[in-house]
Structure formats: structure tokens, C-alpha cells
Amino acid sequence: KMAGSPTPSTGSAYLFLQSTCKTIALPSLYESSQKKPCVFKALKLALADSTGSVNGVDMLKVHCSHPHLIVQLRFCKQENCRRFLRSYREGALQKSLQSHLQLSLATTTVPLKVELKAGSEHLDKMLKDEDHCLECIYREKPDRLPDEEIVELEECLKSLVLHQSTNNNVAGKGCSSLKSPSLPYPPQGSSLPPQVTFTFQGQQFDNRTITPDDHQRFAKSVSKKWKQVGRSLQKSCRALRDPVIDNLALEYDREGLYEQAYQMLLRFIQSEGKKATIARLIAALEENGLVSLAEELLGLHSNEDCS
């Protein structure tokens, strides 16, 4: 250990993924040169969701071992590893993976069975003991650097992000399947589209990216009008074109209006990346008479239900 280092250097774990749908074989999709970037992008996005950071966990290699897709993970910070474990334990990682695979592959739901192992230890059996899980993970030192294929896919994804910030129709070599220009909730300090500010009710506001807080407030308050807002956003967002909005209404009918609205805006954020700005959402709200919600998102009045 390095002197003064507050945490162990690195730890490793294996994430086992298996589709429980007979028509979807994840190893076969990953072995396909056309679908591999789609599957990789979904893995990258879901792992970023689980740790709250694009660099929270590294993928070292993806193994195809039918019927499993096995992802070797490397953790460099304990706090990121804890976040990952909590996300995994609560089922959020599984749900995120299913959602991102569905979007990336442009398919119906991808039901998944997940398992987590560190060496010979099955972490699923000890998830309630977070510290023990951490010990097992940090006991396993990664035996490799990121695989060449992983490095290539990472570069491909980064390249597409850069190109799509200036051109929506880039079909990068070997990356044409990667349609989302960025991860959900791009860093607020990141480069924004040319429209740096916008006007609302005679005031100027920074045209920042949509935040997780914006996302939740929108879903909580928009109620039945989420479809109308979605159709307004649809005009400049291909990911929401028909029949996506109606499909979302059906798919999340049992979960209720909050989840329907949340999933609609999630599609917009994932598809538009850095271009998923507050200005576009405010314009859609204004168009549908939701001025009070627009004011709330911009902090123009305090709302008693907001903590």
C-alpha cells in the first residue's frame, strides 16, 4: 500500500448477465460486430448510473460464455464501490441495464438475471453485509489492464460524443449503432450547445443541462400532461417519435403517471445528451400551459412540497 493512501488501491469483481428472454442472447449480440457497440454503450451507461460517475468503475473485459455475458469490473475508490453495491442490492443496476439495453438495441424489454462474484465468493448471498462484500472485492486484485477491445469501444464512444456535439448525423466507423451522444445528466460544466442563455418571462437564464433534480420534479408535477410535453419535445427529438410515447404509456401504465413521465424524459435525456437542456424542456412546458412547473424548475418560486 502507498503511504497515506486512505483506501486500498484496486479491487475486482465479475458481473454475470443473462437474458431470461429466449429470443435475446446477450453473448450472441456482443459477438456481433454490429450490435457489440450497442451492448457496450448500455453497459457503460448503466454502470455510470450505478456509481453516479462515468469513471466510477472500469470494465476490463467482457467475456461471452453462453448463456452469460460476464463483465470484469475494476474499482479504484471504495466510495464508488459502495455506491455500486447499493445500486446492485436495491435492483437499480438491473433496472438501469434493462432500460439501456432496450434503448440501445431498439427492442422490447430485455429481462435480465444478474449475479455478482468476487473470486470464489458469491456476493449475492452477502449483500446485506456491505463491508464484507468490499473486503471480498478488494481482496481480488485485477489481473489485467483494460482489454484492447474495451479500449477501442471506449474511444469509439468518446469519438461519437465529440462528433455529435457538432453534427447529429455522424456515422462514425464501427460506431453507427451508438445513437446516444452522451451519458444521462452530462456534467454541468461541460460544453453546451451554442444557445448559452435563454429568456423566460423577460428574464435571462443559463441554458444548463437537465439535472436529476429537474427530472424528478418534472415527473412529480407534470401529471397527465406528460404526453403533451413529450409531443412538444418530439418535434426536435427523434427518440420520442411515434409510437414511443404511446408505448411508454402502455408499458408503465401500472406504475402510474410519475413513472410514465419519468421514463419519457429519461428517453429525451439519454437520446439528446448534452443537448438535453433546460431551455428545451421549459419551451415544451410553456407550449402546454405548464408555466408554474417551468417557474419551479427555474427556482422562481419556492414550492412547499420540495425539500
JSON list of C-alpha atoms in Angstrom, two decimals, residues 132-233:
[
{"chain": "A", "resi": 132, "resn": "HIS", "atom": "CA", "xyz": [-17.70, -7.99, 3.84]},
{"chain": "A", "resi": 133, "resn": "CYS", "atom": "CA", "xyz": [-18.54, -7.51, 0.14]},
{"chain": "A", "resi": 134, "resn": "LEU", "atom": "CA", "xyz": [-15.97, -4.71, -0.04]},
{"chain": "A", "resi": 135, "resn": "GLU", "atom": "CA", "xyz": [-13.35, -6.94, 1.57]},
{"chain": "A", "resi": 136, "resn": "CYS", "atom": "CA", "xyz": [-14.01, -9.70, -0.98]},
{"chain": "A", "resi": 137, "resn": "ILE", "atom": "CA", "xyz": [-13.80, -7.27, -3.89]},
{"chain": "A", "resi": 138, "resn": "TYR", "atom": "CA", "xyz": [-10.59, -5.59, -2.71]},
{"chain": "A", "resi": 139, "resn": "ARG", "atom": "CA", "xyz": [-9.05, -8.98, -1.95]},
{"chain": "A", "resi": 140, "resn": "GLU", "atom": "CA", "xyz": [-9.28, -9.72, -5.69]},
{"chain": "A", "resi": 141, "resn": "LYS", "atom": "CA", "xyz": [-6.63, -7.70, -7.48]},
{"chain": "A", "resi": 142, "resn": "PRO", "atom": "CA", "xyz": [-7.31, -7.17, -11.20]},
{"chain": "A", "resi": 143, "resn": "ASP", "atom": "CA", "xyz": [-5.10, -9.44, -13.29]},
{"chain": "A", "resi": 144, "resn": "ARG", "atom": "CA", "xyz": [-5.13, -7.25, -16.37]},
{"chain": "A", "resi": 145, "resn": "LEU", "atom": "CA", "xyz": [-5.40, -3.78, -17.84]},
{"chain": "A", "resi": 146, "resn": "PRO", "atom": "CA", "xyz": [-8.49, -2.97, -19.91]},
{"chain": "A", "resi": 147, "resn": "ASP", "atom": "CA", "xyz": [-8.73, -5.30, -22.89]},
{"chain": "A", "resi": 148, "resn": "GLU", "atom": "CA", "xyz": [-7.78, -3.82, -26.29]},
{"chain": "A", "resi": 149, "resn": "GLU", "atom": "CA", "xyz": [-11.35, -4.31, -27.44]},
{"chain": "A", "resi": 150, "resn": "ILE", "atom": "CA", "xyz": [-12.66, -2.33, -24.44]},
{"chain": "A", "resi": 151, "resn": "VAL", "atom": "CA", "xyz": [-10.19, 0.50, -25.12]},
{"chain": "A", "resi": 152, "resn": "GLU", "atom": "CA", "xyz": [-11.36, 0.57, -28.74]},
{"chain": "A", "resi": 153, "resn": "LEU", "atom": "CA", "xyz": [-15.04, 0.69, -27.77]},
{"chain": "A", "resi": 154, "resn": "GLU", "atom": "CA", "xyz": [-14.34, 3.44, -25.20]},
{"chain": "A", "resi": 155, "resn": "GLU", "atom": "CA", "xyz": [-12.59, 5.52, -27.86]},
{"chain": "A", "resi": 156, "resn": "CYS", "atom": "CA", "xyz": [-15.42, 4.87, -30.26]},
{"chain": "A", "resi": 157, "resn": "LEU", "atom": "CA", "xyz": [-17.95, 6.14, -27.71]},
{"chain": "A", "resi": 158, "resn": "LYS", "atom": "CA", "xyz": [-15.86, 9.24, -26.88]},
{"chain": "A", "resi": 159, "resn": "SER", "atom": "CA", "xyz": [-15.32, 9.96, -30.56]},
{"chain": "A", "resi": 160, "resn": "LEU", "atom": "CA", "xyz": [-19.03, 9.80, -31.23]},
{"chain": "A", "resi": 161, "resn": "VAL", "atom": "CA", "xyz": [-19.77, 12.18, -28.34]},
{"chain": "A", "resi": 162, "resn": "LEU", "atom": "CA", "xyz": [-17.35, 14.74, -29.78]},
{"chain": "A", "resi": 163, "resn": "HIS", "atom": "CA", "xyz": [-18.63, 14.41, -33.33]},
{"chain": "A", "resi": 164, "resn": "GLN", "atom": "CA", "xyz": [-22.29, 14.54, -32.39]},
{"chain": "A", "resi": 165, "resn": "SER", "atom": "CA", "xyz": [-21.84, 17.75, -30.45]},
{"chain": "A", "resi": 166, "resn": "THR", "atom": "CA", "xyz": [-21.42, 19.46, -33.84]},
{"chain": "A", "resi": 167, "resn": "ASN", "atom": "CA", "xyz": [-23.17, 17.05, -36.18]},
{"chain": "A", "resi": 168, "resn": "ASN", "atom": "CA", "xyz": [-26.24, 14.99, -35.36]},
{"chain": "A", "resi": 169, "resn": "ASN", "atom": "CA", "xyz": [-25.85, 12.68, -38.34]},
{"chain": "A", "resi": 170, "resn": "VAL", "atom": "CA", "xyz": [-22.32, 11.39, -37.94]},
{"chain": "A", "resi": 171, "resn": "ALA", "atom": "CA", "xyz": [-21.99, 7.69, -38.64]},
{"chain": "A", "resi": 172, "resn": "GLY", "atom": "CA", "xyz": [-18.57, 7.01, -37.14]},
{"chain": "A", "resi": 173, "resn": "LYS", "atom": "CA", "xyz": [-16.70, 3.97, -38.42]},
{"chain": "A", "resi": 174, "resn": "GLY", "atom": "CA", "xyz": [-17.89, 0.94, -36.49]},
{"chain": "A", "resi": 175, "resn": "CYS", "atom": "CA", "xyz": [-19.92, 3.17, -34.17]},
{"chain": "A", "resi": 176, "resn": "SER", "atom": "CA", "xyz": [-23.02, 3.90, -36.23]},
{"chain": "A", "resi": 177, "resn": "SER", "atom": "CA", "xyz": [-25.17, 1.98, -33.75]},
{"chain": "A", "resi": 178, "resn": "LEU", "atom": "CA", "xyz": [-24.23, 4.29, -30.87]},
{"chain": "A", "resi": 179, "resn": "LYS", "atom": "CA", "xyz": [-27.01, 6.82, -31.17]},
{"chain": "A", "resi": 180, "resn": "SER", "atom": "CA", "xyz": [-26.96, 8.46, -27.75]},
{"chain": "A", "resi": 181, "resn": "PRO", "atom": "CA", "xyz": [-24.44, 11.33, -27.80]},
{"chain": "A", "resi": 182, "resn": "SER", "atom": "CA", "xyz": [-23.73, 11.19, -24.08]},
{"chain": "A", "resi": 183, "resn": "LEU", "atom": "CA", "xyz": [-24.46, 9.68, -20.70]},
{"chain": "A", "resi": 184, "resn": "PRO", "atom": "CA", "xyz": [-27.56, 10.69, -18.73]},
{"chain": "A", "resi": 185, "resn": "TYR", "atom": "CA", "xyz": [-27.11, 14.01, -16.92]},
{"chain": "A", "resi": 186, "resn": "PRO", "atom": "CA", "xyz": [-23.95, 15.35, -18.61]},
{"chain": "A", "resi": 187, "resn": "PRO", "atom": "CA", "xyz": [-21.64, 17.30, -16.25]},
{"chain": "A", "resi": 188, "resn": "GLN", "atom": "CA", "xyz": [-22.95, 20.82, -15.86]},
{"chain": "A", "resi": 189, "resn": "GLY", "atom": "CA", "xyz": [-19.56, 22.29, -16.58]},
{"chain": "A", "resi": 190, "resn": "SER", "atom": "CA", "xyz": [-19.42, 20.52, -19.94]},
{"chain": "A", "resi": 191, "resn": "SER", "atom": "CA", "xyz": [-19.73, 22.31, -23.25]},
{"chain": "A", "resi": 192, "resn": "LEU", "atom": "CA", "xyz": [-23.27, 23.32, -24.08]},
{"chain": "A", "resi": 193, "resn": "PRO", "atom": "CA", "xyz": [-24.93, 24.00, -27.42]},
{"chain": "A", "resi": 194, "resn": "PRO", "atom": "CA", "xyz": [-24.47, 27.49, -28.97]},
{"chain": "A", "resi": 195, "resn": "GLN", "atom": "CA", "xyz": [-27.54, 28.84, -27.13]},
{"chain": "A", "resi": 196, "resn": "VAL", "atom": "CA", "xyz": [-25.83, 29.59, -23.81]},
{"chain": "A", "resi": 197, "resn": "THR", "atom": "CA", "xyz": [-28.73, 31.55, -22.30]},
{"chain": "A", "resi": 198, "resn": "PHE", "atom": "CA", "xyz": [-32.47, 31.77, -22.92]},
{"chain": "A", "resi": 199, "resn": "THR", "atom": "CA", "xyz": [-35.28, 34.11, -21.99]},
{"chain": "A", "resi": 200, "resn": "PHE", "atom": "CA", "xyz": [-38.30, 33.21, -19.86]},
{"chain": "A", "resi": 201, "resn": "GLN", "atom": "CA", "xyz": [-40.80, 35.78, -18.62]},
{"chain": "A", "resi": 202, "resn": "GLY", "atom": "CA", "xyz": [-38.40, 38.56, -19.61]},
{"chain": "A", "resi": 203, "resn": "GLN", "atom": "CA", "xyz": [-35.50, 37.14, -17.58]},
{"chain": "A", "resi": 204, "resn": "GLN", "atom": "CA", "xyz": [-32.28, 35.57, -18.82]},
{"chain": "A", "resi": 205, "resn": "PHE", "atom": "CA", "xyz": [-31.33, 32.08, -17.59]},
{"chain": "A", "resi": 206, "resn": "ASP", "atom": "CA", "xyz": [-28.30, 29.87, -18.15]},
{"chain": "A", "resi": 207, "resn": "ASN", "atom": "CA", "xyz": [-29.09, 27.10, -20.61]},
{"chain": "A", "resi": 208, "resn": "ARG", "atom": "CA", "xyz": [-27.79, 24.29, -18.38]},
{"chain": "A", "resi": 209, "resn": "THR", "atom": "CA", "xyz": [-28.31, 20.57, -18.88]},
{"chain": "A", "resi": 210, "resn": "ILE", "atom": "CA", "xyz": [-31.29, 18.89, -17.20]},
{"chain": "A", "resi": 211, "resn": "THR", "atom": "CA", "xyz": [-30.32, 17.62, -13.74]},
{"chain": "A", "resi": 212, "resn": "PRO", "atom": "CA", "xyz": [-31.59, 14.59, -11.77]},
{"chain": "A", "resi": 213, "resn": "ASP", "atom": "CA", "xyz": [-33.46, 17.07, -9.53]},
{"chain": "A", "resi": 214, "resn": "ASP", "atom": "CA", "xyz": [-35.17, 18.66, -12.57]},
{"chain": "A", "resi": 215, "resn": "HIS", "atom": "CA", "xyz": [-36.03, 15.16, -13.79]},
{"chain": "A", "resi": 216, "resn": "GLN", "atom": "CA", "xyz": [-37.72, 14.14, -10.54]},
{"chain": "A", "resi": 217, "resn": "ARG", "atom": "CA", "xyz": [-39.59, 17.43, -10.08]},
{"chain": "A", "resi": 218, "resn": "PHE", "atom": "CA", "xyz": [-40.90, 17.22, -13.63]},
{"chain": "A", "resi": 219, "resn": "ALA", "atom": "CA", "xyz": [-42.13, 13.65, -13.15]},
{"chain": "A", "resi": 220, "resn": "LYS", "atom": "CA", "xyz": [-43.73, 14.54, -9.83]},
{"chain": "A", "resi": 221, "resn": "SER", "atom": "CA", "xyz": [-45.60, 17.63, -11.04]},
{"chain": "A", "resi": 222, "resn": "VAL", "atom": "CA", "xyz": [-46.42, 17.23, -14.75]},
{"chain": "A", "resi": 223, "resn": "SER", "atom": "CA", "xyz": [-49.24, 14.70, -14.14]},
{"chain": "A", "resi": 224, "resn": "LYS", "atom": "CA", "xyz": [-51.44, 13.78, -17.12]},
{"chain": "A", "resi": 225, "resn": "LYS", "atom": "CA", "xyz": [-49.82, 16.40, -19.37]},
{"chain": "A", "resi": 226, "resn": "TRP", "atom": "CA", "xyz": [-46.59, 14.40, -19.70]},
{"chain": "A", "resi": 227, "resn": "LYS", "atom": "CA", "xyz": [-47.73, 13.10, -23.09]},
{"chain": "A", "resi": 228, "resn": "GLN", "atom": "CA", "xyz": [-48.34, 16.62, -24.42]},
{"chain": "A", "resi": 229, "resn": "VAL", "atom": "CA", "xyz": [-44.90, 17.74, -23.23]},
{"chain": "A", "resi": 230, "resn": "GLY", "atom": "CA", "xyz": [-43.42, 14.64, -24.87]},
{"chain": "A", "resi": 231, "resn": "ARG", "atom": "CA", "xyz": [-45.09, 15.50, -28.17]},
{"chain": "A", "resi": 232, "resn": "SER", "atom": "CA", "xyz": [-43.65, 19.01, -27.98]},
{"chain": "A", "resi": 233, "resn": "LEU", "atom": "CA", "xyz": [-40.15, 17.60, -27.36]}
]
